[in-house]
Amino acid sequence: HVQLVESGGESVQAGGSLRLSCSYSGSTFNNQFMAWFRQPVGKEREGVAAIYTGGGSTYYRSSVKGRFTISQDNAKNTVYLQMNSLKPEDTAMYYCARSNRYCSGSNWYTWAQYNYWGQGTQVTVS
């Protein structure tokens, strides 16, 4: 069965950088629509970035464009989220997710589009 395991979250100062990793297993890594979501305490889960592993198409929420980069390593079956110029408002639990369908620019950020989720990794920016 599909498993997603996130890692890389930690506490950093504002302006710093982190790289989150999502290790994928249980089915072929190629041609999957995968995303990073985050959920601040007391708030709803929101889409941060997404990637189609079969072609490299990427999507970002506006508040992270230019600061975050989503990428993949097919040899390691891993999706990354490079986060630069971190701000306190980036503080959240970050989740990796996989959809059973190819999402579009109009719905990739909707959590209901995703069928598999990791356990999350905490990012704290102070």
JSON list of N, CA and C in Angstrom, two decimals, residues 86-121:
[
{"chain": "A", "resi": 86, "resn": "LEU", "atom": "N", "xyz": [12.35, 31.93, 5.04]},
{"chain": "A", "resi": 86, "resn": "LEU", "atom": "CA", "xyz": [11.22, 31.53, 5.85]},
{"chain": "A", "resi": 86, "resn": "LEU", "atom": "C", "xyz": [10.73, 32.66, 6.73]},
{"chain": "A", "resi": 87, "resn": "LYS", "atom": "N", "xyz": [9.41, 32.69, 6.92]},
{"chain": "A", "resi": 87, "resn": "LYS", "atom": "CA", "xyz": [8.75, 33.72, 7.72]},
{"chain": "A", "resi": 87, "resn": "LYS", "atom": "C", "xyz": [8.01, 33.05, 8.87]},
{"chain": "A", "resi": 88, "resn": "PRO", "atom": "N", "xyz": [7.74, 33.78, 9.94]},
{"chain": "A", "resi": 88, "resn": "PRO", "atom": "CA", "xyz": [6.96, 33.19, 11.05]},
{"chain": "A", "resi": 88, "resn": "PRO", "atom": "C", "xyz": [5.62, 32.62, 10.59]},
{"chain": "A", "resi": 89, "resn": "GLU", "atom": "N", "xyz": [5.02, 33.23, 9.58]},
{"chain": "A", "resi": 89, "resn": "GLU", "atom": "CA", "xyz": [3.73, 32.74, 9.09]},
{"chain": "A", "resi": 89, "resn": "GLU", "atom": "C", "xyz": [3.83, 31.42, 8.34]},
{"chain": "A", "resi": 90, "resn": "ASP", "atom": "N", "xyz": [5.04, 30.94, 8.08]},
{"chain": "A", "resi": 90, "resn": "ASP", "atom": "CA", "xyz": [5.23, 29.62, 7.49]},
{"chain": "A", "resi": 90, "resn": "ASP", "atom": "C", "xyz": [5.18, 28.51, 8.54]},
{"chain": "A", "resi": 91, "resn": "THR", "atom": "N", "xyz": [5.10, 28.90, 9.80]},
{"chain": "A", "resi": 91, "resn": "THR", "atom": "CA", "xyz": [5.04, 27.92, 10.88]},
{"chain": "A", "resi": 91, "resn": "THR", "atom": "C", "xyz": [3.79, 27.06, 10.75]},
{"chain": "A", "resi": 92, "resn": "ALA", "atom": "N", "xyz": [3.98, 25.73, 10.71]},
{"chain": "A", "resi": 92, "resn": "ALA", "atom": "CA", "xyz": [2.86, 24.81, 10.53]},
{"chain": "A", "resi": 92, "resn": "ALA", "atom": "C", "xyz": [3.36, 23.38, 10.56]},
{"chain": "A", "resi": 93, "resn": "MET", "atom": "N", "xyz": [2.41, 22.46, 10.63]},
{"chain": "A", "resi": 93, "resn": "MET", "atom": "CA", "xyz": [2.71, 21.06, 10.35]},
{"chain": "A", "resi": 93, "resn": "MET", "atom": "C", "xyz": [2.62, 20.90, 8.84]},
{"chain": "A", "resi": 94, "resn": "TYR", "atom": "N", "xyz": [3.65, 20.34, 8.24]},
{"chain": "A", "resi": 94, "resn": "TYR", "atom": "CA", "xyz": [3.69, 20.16, 6.79]},
{"chain": "A", "resi": 94, "resn": "TYR", "atom": "C", "xyz": [3.44, 18.69, 6.45]},
{"chain": "A", "resi": 95, "resn": "TYR", "atom": "N", "xyz": [2.53, 18.47, 5.51]},
{"chain": "A", "resi": 95, "resn": "TYR", "atom": "CA", "xyz": [2.13, 17.14, 5.10]},
{"chain": "A", "resi": 95, "resn": "TYR", "atom": "C", "xyz": [2.41, 16.91, 3.62]},
{"chain": "A", "resi": 96, "resn": "CYS", "atom": "N", "xyz": [2.81, 15.70, 3.30]},
{"chain": "A", "resi": 96, "resn": "CYS", "atom": "CA", "xyz": [2.93, 15.25, 1.92]},
{"chain": "A", "resi": 96, "resn": "CYS", "atom": "C", "xyz": [1.67, 14.48, 1.55]},
{"chain": "A", "resi": 97, "resn": "ALA", "atom": "N", "xyz": [1.22, 14.63, 0.31]},
{"chain": "A", "resi": 97, "resn": "ALA", "atom": "CA", "xyz": [-0.01, 13.96, -0.09]},
{"chain": "A", "resi": 97, "resn": "ALA", "atom": "C", "xyz": [0.09, 13.50, -1.54]},
{"chain": "A", "resi": 98, "resn": "ARG", "atom": "N", "xyz": [-0.71, 12.48, -1.87]},
{"chain": "A", "resi": 98, "resn": "ARG", "atom": "CA", "xyz": [-0.78, 11.98, -3.23]},
{"chain": "A", "resi": 98, "resn": "ARG", "atom": "C", "xyz": [-2.23, 11.85, -3.65]},
{"chain": "A", "resi": 99, "resn": "SER", "atom": "N", "xyz": [-2.50, 12.30, -4.86]},
{"chain": "A", "resi": 99, "resn": "SER", "atom": "CA", "xyz": [-3.85, 12.19, -5.40]},
{"chain": "A", "resi": 99, "resn": "SER", "atom": "C", "xyz": [-3.93, 10.99, -6.33]},
{"chain": "A", "resi": 100, "resn": "ASN", "atom": "N", "xyz": [-5.14, 10.43, -6.47]},
{"chain": "A", "resi": 100, "resn": "ASN", "atom": "CA", "xyz": [-5.37, 9.35, -7.42]},
{"chain": "A", "resi": 100, "resn": "ASN", "atom": "C", "xyz": [-5.64, 9.88, -8.82]},
{"chain": "A", "resi": 101, "resn": "ARG", "atom": "N", "xyz": [-5.62, 11.17, -8.99]},
{"chain": "A", "resi": 101, "resn": "ARG", "atom": "CA", "xyz": [-5.94, 11.78, -10.28]},
{"chain": "A", "resi": 101, "resn": "ARG", "atom": "C", "xyz": [-4.96, 12.91, -10.55]},
{"chain": "A", "resi": 102, "resn": "TYR", "atom": "N", "xyz": [-4.95, 13.34, -11.82]},
{"chain": "A", "resi": 102, "resn": "TYR", "atom": "CA", "xyz": [-4.13, 14.50, -12.18]},
{"chain": "A", "resi": 102, "resn": "TYR", "atom": "C", "xyz": [-4.94, 15.75, -11.85]},
{"chain": "A", "resi": 103, "resn": "CYS", "atom": "N", "xyz": [-4.44, 16.53, -10.93]},
{"chain": "A", "resi": 103, "resn": "CYS", "atom": "CA", "xyz": [-5.14, 17.75, -10.53]},
{"chain": "A", "resi": 103, "resn": "CYS", "atom": "C", "xyz": [-4.78, 18.91, -11.46]},
{"chain": "A", "resi": 104, "resn": "SER", "atom": "N", "xyz": [-5.61, 19.91, -11.47]},
{"chain": "A", "resi": 104, "resn": "SER", "atom": "CA", "xyz": [-5.38, 21.06, -12.34]},
{"chain": "A", "resi": 104, "resn": "SER", "atom": "C", "xyz": [-4.99, 22.28, -11.51]},
{"chain": "A", "resi": 105, "resn": "GLY", "atom": "N", "xyz": [-4.74, 23.36, -12.20]},
{"chain": "A", "resi": 105, "resn": "GLY", "atom": "CA", "xyz": [-4.40, 24.59, -11.51]},
{"chain": "A", "resi": 105, "resn": "GLY", "atom": "C", "xyz": [-5.53, 25.12, -10.66]},
{"chain": "A", "resi": 106, "resn": "SER", "atom": "N", "xyz": [-6.75, 24.67, -10.91]},
{"chain": "A", "resi": 106, "resn": "SER", "atom": "CA", "xyz": [-7.91, 25.17, -10.18]},
{"chain": "A", "resi": 106, "resn": "SER", "atom": "C", "xyz": [-8.28, 24.33, -8.97]},
{"chain": "A", "resi": 107, "resn": "ASN", "atom": "N", "xyz": [-7.65, 23.15, -8.79]},
{"chain": "A", "resi": 107, "resn": "ASN", "atom": "CA", "xyz": [-8.05, 22.33, -7.65]},
{"chain": "A", "resi": 107, "resn": "ASN", "atom": "C", "xyz": [-6.91, 21.63, -6.93]},
{"chain": "A", "resi": 108, "resn": "TRP", "atom": "N", "xyz": [-5.65, 21.84, -7.36]},
{"chain": "A", "resi": 108, "resn": "TRP", "atom": "CA", "xyz": [-4.55, 21.11, -6.73]},
{"chain": "A", "resi": 108, "resn": "TRP", "atom": "C", "xyz": [-4.42, 21.44, -5.26]},
{"chain": "A", "resi": 109, "resn": "TYR", "atom": "N", "xyz": [-4.88, 22.60, -4.84]},
{"chain": "A", "resi": 109, "resn": "TYR", "atom": "CA", "xyz": [-4.69, 23.07, -3.47]},
{"chain": "A", "resi": 109, "resn": "TYR", "atom": "C", "xyz": [-5.81, 22.64, -2.54]},
{"chain": "A", "resi": 110, "resn": "THR", "atom": "N", "xyz": [-6.75, 21.86, -3.04]},
{"chain": "A", "resi": 110, "resn": "THR", "atom": "CA", "xyz": [-7.89, 21.40, -2.25]},
{"chain": "A", "resi": 110, "resn": "THR", "atom": "C", "xyz": [-7.55, 20.06, -1.62]},
{"chain": "A", "resi": 111, "resn": "TRP", "atom": "N", "xyz": [-7.57, 19.98, -0.30]},
{"chain": "A", "resi": 111, "resn": "TRP", "atom": "CA", "xyz": [-7.13, 18.76, 0.36]},
{"chain": "A", "resi": 111, "resn": "TRP", "atom": "C", "xyz": [-7.98, 17.56, -0.02]},
{"chain": "A", "resi": 112, "resn": "ALA", "atom": "N", "xyz": [-9.25, 17.76, -0.38]},
{"chain": "A", "resi": 112, "resn": "ALA", "atom": "CA", "xyz": [-10.14, 16.65, -0.70]},
{"chain": "A", "resi": 112, "resn": "ALA", "atom": "C", "xyz": [-9.74, 15.93, -1.99]},
{"chain": "A", "resi": 113, "resn": "GLN", "atom": "N", "xyz": [-8.84, 16.53, -2.78]},
{"chain": "A", "resi": 113, "resn": "GLN", "atom": "CA", "xyz": [-8.39, 15.89, -4.01]},
{"chain": "A", "resi": 113, "resn": "GLN", "atom": "C", "xyz": [-7.38, 14.78, -3.74]},
{"chain": "A", "resi": 114, "resn": "TYR", "atom": "N", "xyz": [-6.91, 14.66, -2.51]},
{"chain": "A", "resi": 114, "resn": "TYR", "atom": "CA", "xyz": [-5.80, 13.76, -2.21]},
{"chain": "A", "resi": 114, "resn": "TYR", "atom": "C", "xyz": [-6.26, 12.55, -1.41]},
{"chain": "A", "resi": 115, "resn": "ASN", "atom": "N", "xyz": [-5.67, 11.42, -1.74]},
{"chain": "A", "resi": 115, "resn": "ASN", "atom": "CA", "xyz": [-6.13, 10.15, -1.20]},
{"chain": "A", "resi": 115, "resn": "ASN", "atom": "C", "xyz": [-5.17, 9.56, -0.16]},
{"chain": "A", "resi": 116, "resn": "TYR", "atom": "N", "xyz": [-3.92, 9.98, -0.22]},
{"chain": "A", "resi": 116, "resn": "TYR", "atom": "CA", "xyz": [-2.92, 9.43, 0.69]},
{"chain": "A", "resi": 116, "resn": "TYR", "atom": "C", "xyz": [-2.16, 10.58, 1.34]},
{"chain": "A", "resi": 117, "resn": "TRP", "atom": "N", "xyz": [-1.89, 10.42, 2.63]},
{"chain": "A", "resi": 117, "resn": "TRP", "atom": "CA", "xyz": [-1.23, 11.47, 3.41]},
{"chain": "A", "resi": 117, "resn": "TRP", "atom": "C", "xyz": [-0.13, 10.87, 4.28]},
{"chain": "A", "resi": 118, "resn": "GLY", "atom": "N", "xyz": [0.92, 11.66, 4.48]},
{"chain": "A", "resi": 118, "resn": "GLY", "atom": "CA", "xyz": [1.92, 11.29, 5.46]},
{"chain": "A", "resi": 118, "resn": "GLY", "atom": "C", "xyz": [1.51, 11.74, 6.84]},
{"chain": "A", "resi": 119, "resn": "GLN", "atom": "N", "xyz": [2.41, 11.51, 7.80]},
{"chain": "A", "resi": 119, "resn": "GLN", "atom": "CA", "xyz": [2.10, 11.82, 9.19]},
{"chain": "A", "resi": 119, "resn": "GLN", "atom": "C", "xyz": [2.42, 13.27, 9.56]},
{"chain": "A", "resi": 120, "resn": "GLY", "atom": "N", "xyz": [3.18, 13.94, 8.70]},
{"chain": "A", "resi": 120, "resn": "GLY", "atom": "CA", "xyz": [3.50, 15.35, 8.93]},
{"chain": "A", "resi": 120, "resn": "GLY", "atom": "C", "xyz": [4.85, 15.56, 9.58]},
{"chain": "A", "resi": 121, "resn": "THR", "atom": "N", "xyz": [5.41, 16.75, 9.34]},
{"chain": "A", "resi": 121, "resn": "THR", "atom": "CA", "xyz": [6.66, 17.16, 9.96]},
{"chain": "A", "resi": 121, "resn": "THR", "atom": "C", "xyz": [6.51, 18.64, 10.34]}
]
